[in-house]
CSV table of C-alpha atoms in Angstrom, one decimal:
chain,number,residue,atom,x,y,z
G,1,UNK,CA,-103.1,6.9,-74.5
G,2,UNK,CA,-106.0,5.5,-72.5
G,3,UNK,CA,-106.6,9.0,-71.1
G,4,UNK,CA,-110.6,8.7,-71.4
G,5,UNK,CA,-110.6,5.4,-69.1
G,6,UNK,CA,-107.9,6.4,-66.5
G,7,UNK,CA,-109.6,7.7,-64.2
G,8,UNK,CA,-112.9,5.7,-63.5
G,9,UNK,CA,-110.4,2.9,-63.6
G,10,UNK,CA,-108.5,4.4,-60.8
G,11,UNK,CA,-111.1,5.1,-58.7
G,12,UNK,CA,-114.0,4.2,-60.3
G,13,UNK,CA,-115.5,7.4,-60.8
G,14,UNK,CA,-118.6,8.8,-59.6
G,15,UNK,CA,-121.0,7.3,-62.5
G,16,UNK,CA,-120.3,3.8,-61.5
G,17,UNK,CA,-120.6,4.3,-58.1
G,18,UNK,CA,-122.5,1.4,-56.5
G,19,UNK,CA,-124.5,3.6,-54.3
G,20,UNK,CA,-125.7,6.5,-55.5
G,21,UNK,CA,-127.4,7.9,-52.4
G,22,UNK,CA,-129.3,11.1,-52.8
G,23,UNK,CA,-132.4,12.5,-52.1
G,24,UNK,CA,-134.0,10.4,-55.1
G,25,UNK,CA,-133.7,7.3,-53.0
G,26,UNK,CA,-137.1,6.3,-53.1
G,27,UNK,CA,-138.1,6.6,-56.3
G,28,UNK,CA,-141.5,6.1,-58.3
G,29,UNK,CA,-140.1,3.1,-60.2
G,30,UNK,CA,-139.7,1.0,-56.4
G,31,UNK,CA,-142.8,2.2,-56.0
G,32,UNK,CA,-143.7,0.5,-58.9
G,33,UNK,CA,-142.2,-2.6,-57.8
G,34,UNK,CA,-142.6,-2.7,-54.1
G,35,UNK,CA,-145.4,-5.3,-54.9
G,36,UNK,CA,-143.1,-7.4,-56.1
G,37,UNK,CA,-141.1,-9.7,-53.8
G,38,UNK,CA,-137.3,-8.7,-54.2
G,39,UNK,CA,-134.9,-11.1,-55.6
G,40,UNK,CA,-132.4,-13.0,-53.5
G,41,UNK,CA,-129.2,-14.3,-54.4
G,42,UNK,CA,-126.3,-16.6,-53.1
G,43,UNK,CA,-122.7,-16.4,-53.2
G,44,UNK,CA,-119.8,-18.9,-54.6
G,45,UNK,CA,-119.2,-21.5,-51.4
G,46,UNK,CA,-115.4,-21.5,-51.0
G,47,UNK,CA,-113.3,-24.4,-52.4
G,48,UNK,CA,-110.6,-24.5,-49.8
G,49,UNK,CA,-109.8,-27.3,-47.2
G,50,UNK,CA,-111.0,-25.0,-44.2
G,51,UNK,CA,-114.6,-25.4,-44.7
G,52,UNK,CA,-115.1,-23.6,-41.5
G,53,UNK,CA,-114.8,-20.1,-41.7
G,54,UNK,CA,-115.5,-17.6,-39.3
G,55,UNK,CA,-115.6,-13.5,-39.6
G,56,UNK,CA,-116.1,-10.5,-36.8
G,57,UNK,CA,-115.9,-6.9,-37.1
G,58,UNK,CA,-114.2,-4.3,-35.9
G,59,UNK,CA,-114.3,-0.7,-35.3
G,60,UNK,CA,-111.4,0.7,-36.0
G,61,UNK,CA,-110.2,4.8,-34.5
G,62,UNK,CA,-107.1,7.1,-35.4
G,63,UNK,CA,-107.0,9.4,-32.3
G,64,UNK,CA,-104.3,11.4,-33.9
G,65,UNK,CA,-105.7,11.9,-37.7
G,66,UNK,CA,-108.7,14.1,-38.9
G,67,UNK,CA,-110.8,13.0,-41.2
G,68,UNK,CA,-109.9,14.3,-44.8
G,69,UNK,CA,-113.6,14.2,-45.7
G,70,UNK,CA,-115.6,15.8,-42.8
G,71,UNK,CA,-114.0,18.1,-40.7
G,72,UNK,CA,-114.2,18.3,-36.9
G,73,UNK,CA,-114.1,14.4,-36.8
G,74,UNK,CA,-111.5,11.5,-36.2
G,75,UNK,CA,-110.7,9.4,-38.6
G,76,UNK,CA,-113.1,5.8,-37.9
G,77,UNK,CA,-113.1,2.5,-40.1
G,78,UNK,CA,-114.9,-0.3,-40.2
G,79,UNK,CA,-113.1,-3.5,-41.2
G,80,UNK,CA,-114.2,-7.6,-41.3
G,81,UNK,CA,-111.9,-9.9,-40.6
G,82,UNK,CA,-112.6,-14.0,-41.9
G,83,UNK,CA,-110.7,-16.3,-40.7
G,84,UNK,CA,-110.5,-20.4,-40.5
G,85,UNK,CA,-112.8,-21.0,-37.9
G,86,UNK,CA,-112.5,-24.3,-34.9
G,87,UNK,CA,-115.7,-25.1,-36.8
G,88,UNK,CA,-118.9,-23.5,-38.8
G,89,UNK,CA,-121.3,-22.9,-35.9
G,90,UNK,CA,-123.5,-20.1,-35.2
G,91,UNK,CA,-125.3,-18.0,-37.6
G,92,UNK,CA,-124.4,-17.1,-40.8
G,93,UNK,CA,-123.3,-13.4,-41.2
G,94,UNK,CA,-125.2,-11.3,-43.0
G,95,UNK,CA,-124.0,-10.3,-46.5
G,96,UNK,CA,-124.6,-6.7,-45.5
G,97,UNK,CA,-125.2,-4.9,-42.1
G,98,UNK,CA,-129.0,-3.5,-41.9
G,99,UNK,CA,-128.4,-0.1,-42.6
G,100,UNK,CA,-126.4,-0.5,-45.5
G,101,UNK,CA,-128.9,-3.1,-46.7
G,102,UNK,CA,-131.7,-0.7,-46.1
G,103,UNK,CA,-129.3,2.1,-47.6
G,104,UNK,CA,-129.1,0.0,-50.8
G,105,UNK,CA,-132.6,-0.9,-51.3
G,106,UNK,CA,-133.5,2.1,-51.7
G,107,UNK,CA,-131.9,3.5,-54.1
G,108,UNK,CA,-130.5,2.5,-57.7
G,109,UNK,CA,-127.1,0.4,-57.7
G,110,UNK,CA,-124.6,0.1,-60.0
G,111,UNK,CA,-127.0,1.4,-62.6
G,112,UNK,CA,-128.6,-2.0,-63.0
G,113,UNK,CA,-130.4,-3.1,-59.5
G,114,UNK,CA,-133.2,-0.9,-59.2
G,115,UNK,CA,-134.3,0.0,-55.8
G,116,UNK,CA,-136.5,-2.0,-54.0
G,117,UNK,CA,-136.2,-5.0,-56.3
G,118,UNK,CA,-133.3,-7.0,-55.0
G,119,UNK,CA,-133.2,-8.6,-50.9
G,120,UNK,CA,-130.1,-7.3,-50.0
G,121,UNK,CA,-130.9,-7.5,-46.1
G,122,UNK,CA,-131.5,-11.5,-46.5
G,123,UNK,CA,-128.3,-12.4,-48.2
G,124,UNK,CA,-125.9,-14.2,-46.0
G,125,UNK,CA,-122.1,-15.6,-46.5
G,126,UNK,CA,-120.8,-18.9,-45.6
G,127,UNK,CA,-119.2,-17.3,-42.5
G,128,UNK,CA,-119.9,-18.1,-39.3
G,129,UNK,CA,-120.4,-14.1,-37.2
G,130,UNK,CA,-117.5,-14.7,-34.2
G,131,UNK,CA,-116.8,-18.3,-34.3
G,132,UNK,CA,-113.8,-19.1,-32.3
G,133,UNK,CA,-110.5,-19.0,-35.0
G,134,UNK,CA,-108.6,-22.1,-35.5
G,135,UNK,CA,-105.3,-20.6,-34.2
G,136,UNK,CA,-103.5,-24.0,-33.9
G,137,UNK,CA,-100.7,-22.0,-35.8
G,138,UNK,CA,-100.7,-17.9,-37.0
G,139,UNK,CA,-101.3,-17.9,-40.4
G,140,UNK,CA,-100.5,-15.6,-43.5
G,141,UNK,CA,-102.7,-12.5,-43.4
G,142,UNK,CA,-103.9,-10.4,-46.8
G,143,UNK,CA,-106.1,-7.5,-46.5
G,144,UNK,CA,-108.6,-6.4,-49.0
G,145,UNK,CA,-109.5,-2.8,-50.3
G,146,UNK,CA,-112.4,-2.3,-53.2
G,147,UNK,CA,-112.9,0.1,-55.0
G,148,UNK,CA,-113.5,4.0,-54.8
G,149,UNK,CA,-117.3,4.6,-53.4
G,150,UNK,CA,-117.7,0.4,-53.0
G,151,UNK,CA,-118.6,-1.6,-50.0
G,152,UNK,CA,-116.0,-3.9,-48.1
G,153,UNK,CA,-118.6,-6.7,-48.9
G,154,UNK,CA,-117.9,-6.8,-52.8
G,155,UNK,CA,-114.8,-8.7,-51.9
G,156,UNK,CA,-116.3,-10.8,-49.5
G,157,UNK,CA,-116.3,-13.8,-52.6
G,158,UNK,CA,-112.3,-13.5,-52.6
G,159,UNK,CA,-112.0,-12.6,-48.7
G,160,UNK,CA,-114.1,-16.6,-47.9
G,161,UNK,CA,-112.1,-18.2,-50.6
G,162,UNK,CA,-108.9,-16.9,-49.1
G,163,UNK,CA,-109.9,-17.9,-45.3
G,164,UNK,CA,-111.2,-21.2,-46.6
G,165,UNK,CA,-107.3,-21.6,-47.7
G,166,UNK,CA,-105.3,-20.8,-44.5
G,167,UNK,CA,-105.5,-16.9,-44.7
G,168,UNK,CA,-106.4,-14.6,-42.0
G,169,UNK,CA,-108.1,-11.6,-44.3
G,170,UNK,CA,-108.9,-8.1,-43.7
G,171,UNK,CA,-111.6,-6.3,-45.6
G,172,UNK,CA,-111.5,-2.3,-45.2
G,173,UNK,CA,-114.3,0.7,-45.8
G,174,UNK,CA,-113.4,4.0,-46.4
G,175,UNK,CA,-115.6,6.3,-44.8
G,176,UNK,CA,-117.4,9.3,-46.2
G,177,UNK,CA,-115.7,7.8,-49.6
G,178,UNK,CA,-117.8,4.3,-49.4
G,179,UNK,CA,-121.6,5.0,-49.2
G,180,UNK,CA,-122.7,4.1,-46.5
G,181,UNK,CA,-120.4,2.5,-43.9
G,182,UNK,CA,-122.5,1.4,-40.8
G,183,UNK,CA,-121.2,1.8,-37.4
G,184,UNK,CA,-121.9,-0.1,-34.0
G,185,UNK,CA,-125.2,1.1,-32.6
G,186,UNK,CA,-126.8,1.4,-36.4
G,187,UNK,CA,-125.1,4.5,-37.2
G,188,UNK,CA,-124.8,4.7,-40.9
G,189,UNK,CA,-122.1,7.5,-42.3
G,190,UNK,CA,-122.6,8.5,-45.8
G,191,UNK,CA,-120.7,9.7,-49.0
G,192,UNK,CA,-119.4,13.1,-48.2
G,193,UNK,CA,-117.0,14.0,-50.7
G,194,UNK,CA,-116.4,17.4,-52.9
G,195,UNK,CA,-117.1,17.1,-56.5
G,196,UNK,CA,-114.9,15.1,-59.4
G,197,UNK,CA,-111.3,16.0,-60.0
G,198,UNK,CA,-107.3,15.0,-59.5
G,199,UNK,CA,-107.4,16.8,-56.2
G,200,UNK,CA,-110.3,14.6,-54.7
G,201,UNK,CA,-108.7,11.5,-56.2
G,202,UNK,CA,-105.8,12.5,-54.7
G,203,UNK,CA,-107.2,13.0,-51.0
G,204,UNK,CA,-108.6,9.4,-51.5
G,205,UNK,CA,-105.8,7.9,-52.2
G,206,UNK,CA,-104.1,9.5,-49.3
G,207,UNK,CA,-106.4,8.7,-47.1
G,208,UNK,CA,-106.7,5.1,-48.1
G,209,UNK,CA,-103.1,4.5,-47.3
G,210,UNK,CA,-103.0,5.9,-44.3
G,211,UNK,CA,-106.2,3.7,-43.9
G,212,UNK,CA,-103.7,0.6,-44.3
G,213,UNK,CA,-101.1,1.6,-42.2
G,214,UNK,CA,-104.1,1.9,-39.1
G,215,UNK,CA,-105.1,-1.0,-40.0
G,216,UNK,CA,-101.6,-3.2,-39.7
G,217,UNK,CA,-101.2,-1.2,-36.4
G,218,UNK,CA,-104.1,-2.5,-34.4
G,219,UNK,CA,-103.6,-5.8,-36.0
G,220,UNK,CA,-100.4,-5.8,-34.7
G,221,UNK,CA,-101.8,-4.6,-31.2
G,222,UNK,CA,-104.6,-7.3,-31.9
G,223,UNK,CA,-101.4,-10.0,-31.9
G,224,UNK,CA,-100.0,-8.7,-28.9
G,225,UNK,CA,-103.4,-9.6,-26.5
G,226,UNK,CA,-105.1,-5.9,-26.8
G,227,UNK,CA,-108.6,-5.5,-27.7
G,228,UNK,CA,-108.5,-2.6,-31.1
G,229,UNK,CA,-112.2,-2.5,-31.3
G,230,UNK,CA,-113.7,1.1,-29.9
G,231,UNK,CA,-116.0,-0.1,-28.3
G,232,UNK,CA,-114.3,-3.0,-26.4
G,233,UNK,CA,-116.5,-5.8,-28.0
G,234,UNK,CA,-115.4,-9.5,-27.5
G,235,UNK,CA,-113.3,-10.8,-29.9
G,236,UNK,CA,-113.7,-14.6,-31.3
G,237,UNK,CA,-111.1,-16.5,-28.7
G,238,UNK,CA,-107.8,-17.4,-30.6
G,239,UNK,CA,-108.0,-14.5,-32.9
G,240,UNK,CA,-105.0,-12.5,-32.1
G,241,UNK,CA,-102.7,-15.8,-31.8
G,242,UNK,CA,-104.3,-16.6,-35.7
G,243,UNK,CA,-102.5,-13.7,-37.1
G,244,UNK,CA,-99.1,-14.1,-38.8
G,245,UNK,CA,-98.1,-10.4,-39.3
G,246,UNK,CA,-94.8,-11.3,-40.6
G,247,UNK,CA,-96.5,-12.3,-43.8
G,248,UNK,CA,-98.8,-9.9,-45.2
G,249,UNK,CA,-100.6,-9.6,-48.1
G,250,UNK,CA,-102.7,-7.1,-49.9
G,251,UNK,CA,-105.1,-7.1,-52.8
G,252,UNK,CA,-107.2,-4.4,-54.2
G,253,UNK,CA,-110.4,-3.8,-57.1
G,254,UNK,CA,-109.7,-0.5,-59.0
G,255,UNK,CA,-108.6,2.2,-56.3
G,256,UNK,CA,-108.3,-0.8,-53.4
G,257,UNK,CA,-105.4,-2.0,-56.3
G,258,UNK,CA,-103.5,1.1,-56.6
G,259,UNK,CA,-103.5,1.6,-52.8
G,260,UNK,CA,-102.0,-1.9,-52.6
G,261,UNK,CA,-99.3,-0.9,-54.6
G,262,UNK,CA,-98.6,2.9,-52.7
G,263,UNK,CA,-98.8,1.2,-49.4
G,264,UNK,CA,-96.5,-1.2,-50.2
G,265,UNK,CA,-94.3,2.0,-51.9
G,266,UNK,CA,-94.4,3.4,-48.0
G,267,UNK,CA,-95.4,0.8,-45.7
G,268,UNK,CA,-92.6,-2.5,-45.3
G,269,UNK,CA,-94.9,-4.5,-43.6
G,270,UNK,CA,-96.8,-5.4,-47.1
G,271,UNK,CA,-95.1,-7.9,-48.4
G,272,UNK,CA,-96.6,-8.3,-51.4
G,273,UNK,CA,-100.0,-7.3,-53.6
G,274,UNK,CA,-102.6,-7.5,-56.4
G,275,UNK,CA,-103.7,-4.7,-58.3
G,276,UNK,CA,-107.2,-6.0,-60.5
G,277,UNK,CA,-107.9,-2.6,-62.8
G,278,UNK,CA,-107.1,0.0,-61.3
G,279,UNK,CA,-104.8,2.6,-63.9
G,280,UNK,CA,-102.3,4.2,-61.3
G,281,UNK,CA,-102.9,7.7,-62.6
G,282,UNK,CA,-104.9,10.2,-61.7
G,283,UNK,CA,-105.2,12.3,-64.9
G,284,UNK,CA,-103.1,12.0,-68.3
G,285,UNK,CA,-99.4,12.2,-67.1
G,286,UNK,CA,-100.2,12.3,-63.6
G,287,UNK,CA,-98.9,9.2,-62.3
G,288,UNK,CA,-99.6,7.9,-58.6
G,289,UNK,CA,-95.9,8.0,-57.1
G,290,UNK,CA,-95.5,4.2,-57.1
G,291,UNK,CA,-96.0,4.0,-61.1
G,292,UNK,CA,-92.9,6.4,-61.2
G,293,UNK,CA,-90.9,4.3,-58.6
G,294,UNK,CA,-92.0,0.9,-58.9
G,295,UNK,CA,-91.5,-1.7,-56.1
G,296,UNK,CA,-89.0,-4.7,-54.8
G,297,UNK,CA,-91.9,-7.1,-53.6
G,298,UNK,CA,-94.2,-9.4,-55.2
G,299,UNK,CA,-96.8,-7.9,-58.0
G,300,UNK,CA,-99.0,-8.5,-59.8
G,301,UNK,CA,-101.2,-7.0,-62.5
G,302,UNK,CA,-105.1,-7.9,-63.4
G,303,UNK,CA,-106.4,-6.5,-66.1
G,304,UNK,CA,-110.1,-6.7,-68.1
G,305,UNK,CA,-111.5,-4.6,-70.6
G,306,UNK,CA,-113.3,-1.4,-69.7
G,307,UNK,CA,-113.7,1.0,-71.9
G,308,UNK,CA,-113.1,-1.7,-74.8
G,309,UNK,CA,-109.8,-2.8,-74.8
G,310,UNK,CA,-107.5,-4.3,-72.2
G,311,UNK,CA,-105.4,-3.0,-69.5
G,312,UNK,CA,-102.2,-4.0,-69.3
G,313,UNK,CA,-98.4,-3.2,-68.8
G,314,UNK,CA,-98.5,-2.8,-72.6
G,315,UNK,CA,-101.0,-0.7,-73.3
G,316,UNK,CA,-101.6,1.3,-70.3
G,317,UNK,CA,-99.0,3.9,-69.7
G,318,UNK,CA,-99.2,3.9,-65.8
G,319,UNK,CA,-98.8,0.2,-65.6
G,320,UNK,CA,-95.9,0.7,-68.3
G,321,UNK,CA,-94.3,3.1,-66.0
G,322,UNK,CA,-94.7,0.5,-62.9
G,323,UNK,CA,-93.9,-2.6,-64.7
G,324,UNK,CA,-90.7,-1.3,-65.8
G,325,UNK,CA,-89.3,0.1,-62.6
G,326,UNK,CA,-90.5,-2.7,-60.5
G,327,UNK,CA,-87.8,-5.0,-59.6
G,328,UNK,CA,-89.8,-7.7,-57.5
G,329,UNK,CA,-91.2,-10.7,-58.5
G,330,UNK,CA,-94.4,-9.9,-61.0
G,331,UNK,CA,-97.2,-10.7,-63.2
G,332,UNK,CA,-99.6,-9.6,-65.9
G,333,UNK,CA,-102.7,-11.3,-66.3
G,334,UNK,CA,-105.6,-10.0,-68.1
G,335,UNK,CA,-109.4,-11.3,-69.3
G,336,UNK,CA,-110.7,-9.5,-72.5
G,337,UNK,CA,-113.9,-11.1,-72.3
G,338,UNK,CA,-114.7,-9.3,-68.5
G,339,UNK,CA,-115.2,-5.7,-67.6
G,340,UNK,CA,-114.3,-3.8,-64.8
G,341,UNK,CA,-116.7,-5.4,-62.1
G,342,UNK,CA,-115.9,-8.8,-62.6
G,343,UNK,CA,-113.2,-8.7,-60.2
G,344,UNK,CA,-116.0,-8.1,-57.4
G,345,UNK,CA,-119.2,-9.9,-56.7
G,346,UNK,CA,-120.7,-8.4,-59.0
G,347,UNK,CA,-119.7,-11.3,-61.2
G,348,UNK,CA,-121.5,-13.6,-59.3
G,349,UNK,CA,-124.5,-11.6,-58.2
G,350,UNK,CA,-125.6,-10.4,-61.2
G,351,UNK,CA,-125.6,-13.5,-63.2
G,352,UNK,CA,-127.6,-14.7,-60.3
G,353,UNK,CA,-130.4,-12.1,-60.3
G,354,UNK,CA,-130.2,-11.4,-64.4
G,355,UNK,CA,-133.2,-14.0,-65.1
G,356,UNK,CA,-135.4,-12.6,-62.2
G,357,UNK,CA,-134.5,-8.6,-62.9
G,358,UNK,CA,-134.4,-8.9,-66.9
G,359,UNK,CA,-131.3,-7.1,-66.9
G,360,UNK,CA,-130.8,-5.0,-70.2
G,361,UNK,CA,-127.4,-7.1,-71.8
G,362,UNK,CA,-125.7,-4.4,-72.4
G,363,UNK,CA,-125.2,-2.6,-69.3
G,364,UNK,CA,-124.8,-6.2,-67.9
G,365,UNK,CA,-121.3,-6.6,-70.1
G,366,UNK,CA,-120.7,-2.7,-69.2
G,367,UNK,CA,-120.1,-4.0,-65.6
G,368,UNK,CA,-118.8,-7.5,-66.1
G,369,UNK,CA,-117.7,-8.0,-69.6
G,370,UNK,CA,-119.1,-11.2,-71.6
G,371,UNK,CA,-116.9,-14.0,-69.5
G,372,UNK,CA,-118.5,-16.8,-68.1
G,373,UNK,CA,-119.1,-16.2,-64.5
G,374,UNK,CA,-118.7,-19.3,-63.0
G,375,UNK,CA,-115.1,-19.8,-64.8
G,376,UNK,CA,-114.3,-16.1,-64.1
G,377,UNK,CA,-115.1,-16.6,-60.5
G,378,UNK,CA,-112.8,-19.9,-60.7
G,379,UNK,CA,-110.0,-18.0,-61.9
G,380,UNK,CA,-109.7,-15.0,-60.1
G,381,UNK,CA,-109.9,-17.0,-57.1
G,382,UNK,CA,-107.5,-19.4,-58.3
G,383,UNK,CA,-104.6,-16.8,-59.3
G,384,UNK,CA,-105.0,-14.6,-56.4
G,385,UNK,CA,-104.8,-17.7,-54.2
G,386,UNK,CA,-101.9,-19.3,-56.4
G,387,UNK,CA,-99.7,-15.6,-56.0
G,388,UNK,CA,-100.4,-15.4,-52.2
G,389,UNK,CA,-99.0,-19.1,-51.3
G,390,UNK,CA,-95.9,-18.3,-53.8
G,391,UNK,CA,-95.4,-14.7,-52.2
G,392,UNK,CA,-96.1,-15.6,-48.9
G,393,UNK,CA,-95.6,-19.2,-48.4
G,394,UNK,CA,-92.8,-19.7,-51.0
G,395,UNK,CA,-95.2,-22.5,-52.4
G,396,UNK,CA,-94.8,-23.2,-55.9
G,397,UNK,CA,-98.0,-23.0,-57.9
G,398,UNK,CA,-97.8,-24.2,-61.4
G,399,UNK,CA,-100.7,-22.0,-62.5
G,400,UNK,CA,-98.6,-18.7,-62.6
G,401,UNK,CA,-95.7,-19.9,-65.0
G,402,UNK,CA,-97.8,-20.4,-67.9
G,403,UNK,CA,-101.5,-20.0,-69.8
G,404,UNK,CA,-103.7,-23.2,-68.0
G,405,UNK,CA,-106.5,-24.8,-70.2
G,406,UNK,CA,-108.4,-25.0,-66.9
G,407,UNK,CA,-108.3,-21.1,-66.9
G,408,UNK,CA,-109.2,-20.0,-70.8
G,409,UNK,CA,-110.0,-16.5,-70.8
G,410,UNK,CA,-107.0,-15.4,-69.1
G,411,UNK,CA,-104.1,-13.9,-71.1
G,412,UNK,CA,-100.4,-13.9,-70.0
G,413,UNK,CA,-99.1,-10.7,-71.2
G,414,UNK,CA,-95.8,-11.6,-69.1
């Protein structure tokens, strides 16, 4: 039993939170480093044919739902959407909004980016901030969820690679579970959660669901010519007309993985889905209800190796549970050599900023294994791109019927 990993792996507990905001924030090491200039760091450029990519947000409100975290307040979101854009001008959008840069600075992240010592506020992506959408036909659309506590913008790598490919992709924060979600206006909301147990995992999940299913509902009232934002903002022109809601998509780090799989369980509109590491269990023999039901639709599996040795359908009793009493098309892929974090961009960001930050190597392979990041990056976005066009498109893609030698540190287990 992998009972001692199941449960960061679900929702990547507490002690790998990326943001551990407290009233430590500013501490005396970024004191000690504030003379120092912070690092910087770039992301992968997508590979696809749609060079052009643009991204918006929006903010997102569920009249009728209280939040599960705070009472007293509705339920509020804040999602990207990245797109293939008419073409790449305008400025580039920031990596992270101010206040979640500003948020991160200052205090310790991930265990390894001390505060103060890395320029999150002057990172950009390759997307162009509300560049008009290329909506010469609705395409395919695939929404993101990352993991428990973890910013929207650690799947942006995947999000560009997908919209650089013809996808229309949705990237979602959980609020008062993600630390800290920023709001038009600057608002910044913070962690605000009760302490560690099923329970709390449990309300997460929940909530993260029920997160999805608001989200496919203003997308679909995005399709029909209605503004979803709150506030009314102006949308990039052809937007609504890009989106393709009869072909959706959804993929998921950790707890964005398992929630893949339950709102596929309860929602019809997801047509098919990705889970990269997340155990669907909550506790030994306390199995999320879609590892005890399994699904009809497209699946598949991701694995790495946290806690020292792999996830998969044979060896992790959840994924056992799924794999068996799933039906729909599927797949088990896993990389020994990477750790739980190198389905995120941490597997490009660290590698970036290891030879500026002297990052000890150990807790470097505790978040993304010993795979070579470049080739990690290459293959994650290649199979994830590979089962969408099969799931969604009914393309063929070669890459998913066997082992590739373009792709060596990823297993078939079946």
């Amino acid at each position: 039993m992998r009972s001692s990993s199941a449960t960061p792996r679900l929702l990547a507990a507490a002690a790998v939170l990326p943001l551990a905001l407290s009233a430590c924030g500013t501490s005396a090491h970024a004191a000690k480093t504030a003379a120092a200039a912070p690092a910087t760091f770039g992301l992968p450029r997508p590979t696809g044919p749609h060079q052009a990519v643009g991204t918006t947000e929006l903010h997102l409100v569920d009249a009728g739902r209280a939040d599960p975290w705070v009472p007293g307040r509705t339920r509020e979101l804040m999602v990207s959407v990245w797109y293939p854009a008419v073409k790449a001008s305008g400025p580039k959008a920031p990596y992270l909004r101010p206040g979640v840069a500003k948020a991160l600075s200052e205090v310790d992240a991930l265990g390894v980016f001390k505060a103060g010592t890395v320029d999150w506020a002057g990172a950009r992506t390759h997307a162009a901030e509300g560049a008009p959408a290329d909506a010469r036909r609705p395409r395919p659309v695939v929404l993101y969820s990352p993991g428990f506590g973890v910013p929207r913008a650690l799947g942006t790598t995947i999000a560009e690679e997908l919209a650089s490919r013809g996808y229309v992709v949705v990237t979602v924060d959980h609020t008062y579970e993600t630390a800290p979600v920023e709001f038009p206006g600057g608002r910044v909301e913070l962690q605000h959660m009760p302490s560690q147990g099923p329970q709390r995992l449990k309300t997460g999940l929940d909530a993260r669901v029920k997160d999805t299913h608001l989200v496919l509902d203003r997308l679909a009232a995005l399709r029909a010519g209605r503004n979803p934002d709150a506030e009314g903002r102006a949308l990039p022109s052809g937007l609504g007309r890009s989106l393709d809601l009869s072909r959706v998509g959804m993929v998921g780090h950790s707890a964005g993985g398992i929630e893949a799989a339950e709102a596929m369980r309860t929602d019809r509109r997801v047509d098919a889905g990705i889970d990269m590491d997340g155990t669907m269990q909550y506790a030994e023999n306390d199995f999320v209800r879609v590892a005890e039901t399994g699904l009809d639709r497209p699946f598949m599996l991701m694995g790495a190796a946290t806690g020292g040795s792999p996830q998969t359908h044979l060896t992790t009793p959840s994924w056992t549970s799924f794999w068996n009493r799933s039906t729909g098309w599927k797949r088990d892929l896993n990389v020994p050599a990477a750790s739980h974090y190198s389905y995120t961009d941490v597997q490009a960001i660290l590698p970036a900023l290891d030879g500026e930050l002297d990052i000890p190597a150990r807790d470097r392979a505790d978040l993304v294994g010993t795979v070579d990041p470049e080739r990690m990056t290459a293959s994650v976005r290649a199979y994830v791109t590979a089962f969408f066009d099969r799931a969604l498109l009914g393309r063929h893609r070669p890459v998913l019927d066997r082992p590739s030698p373009r792709h060596p540190d990823v297993r078939f287990i079946r």
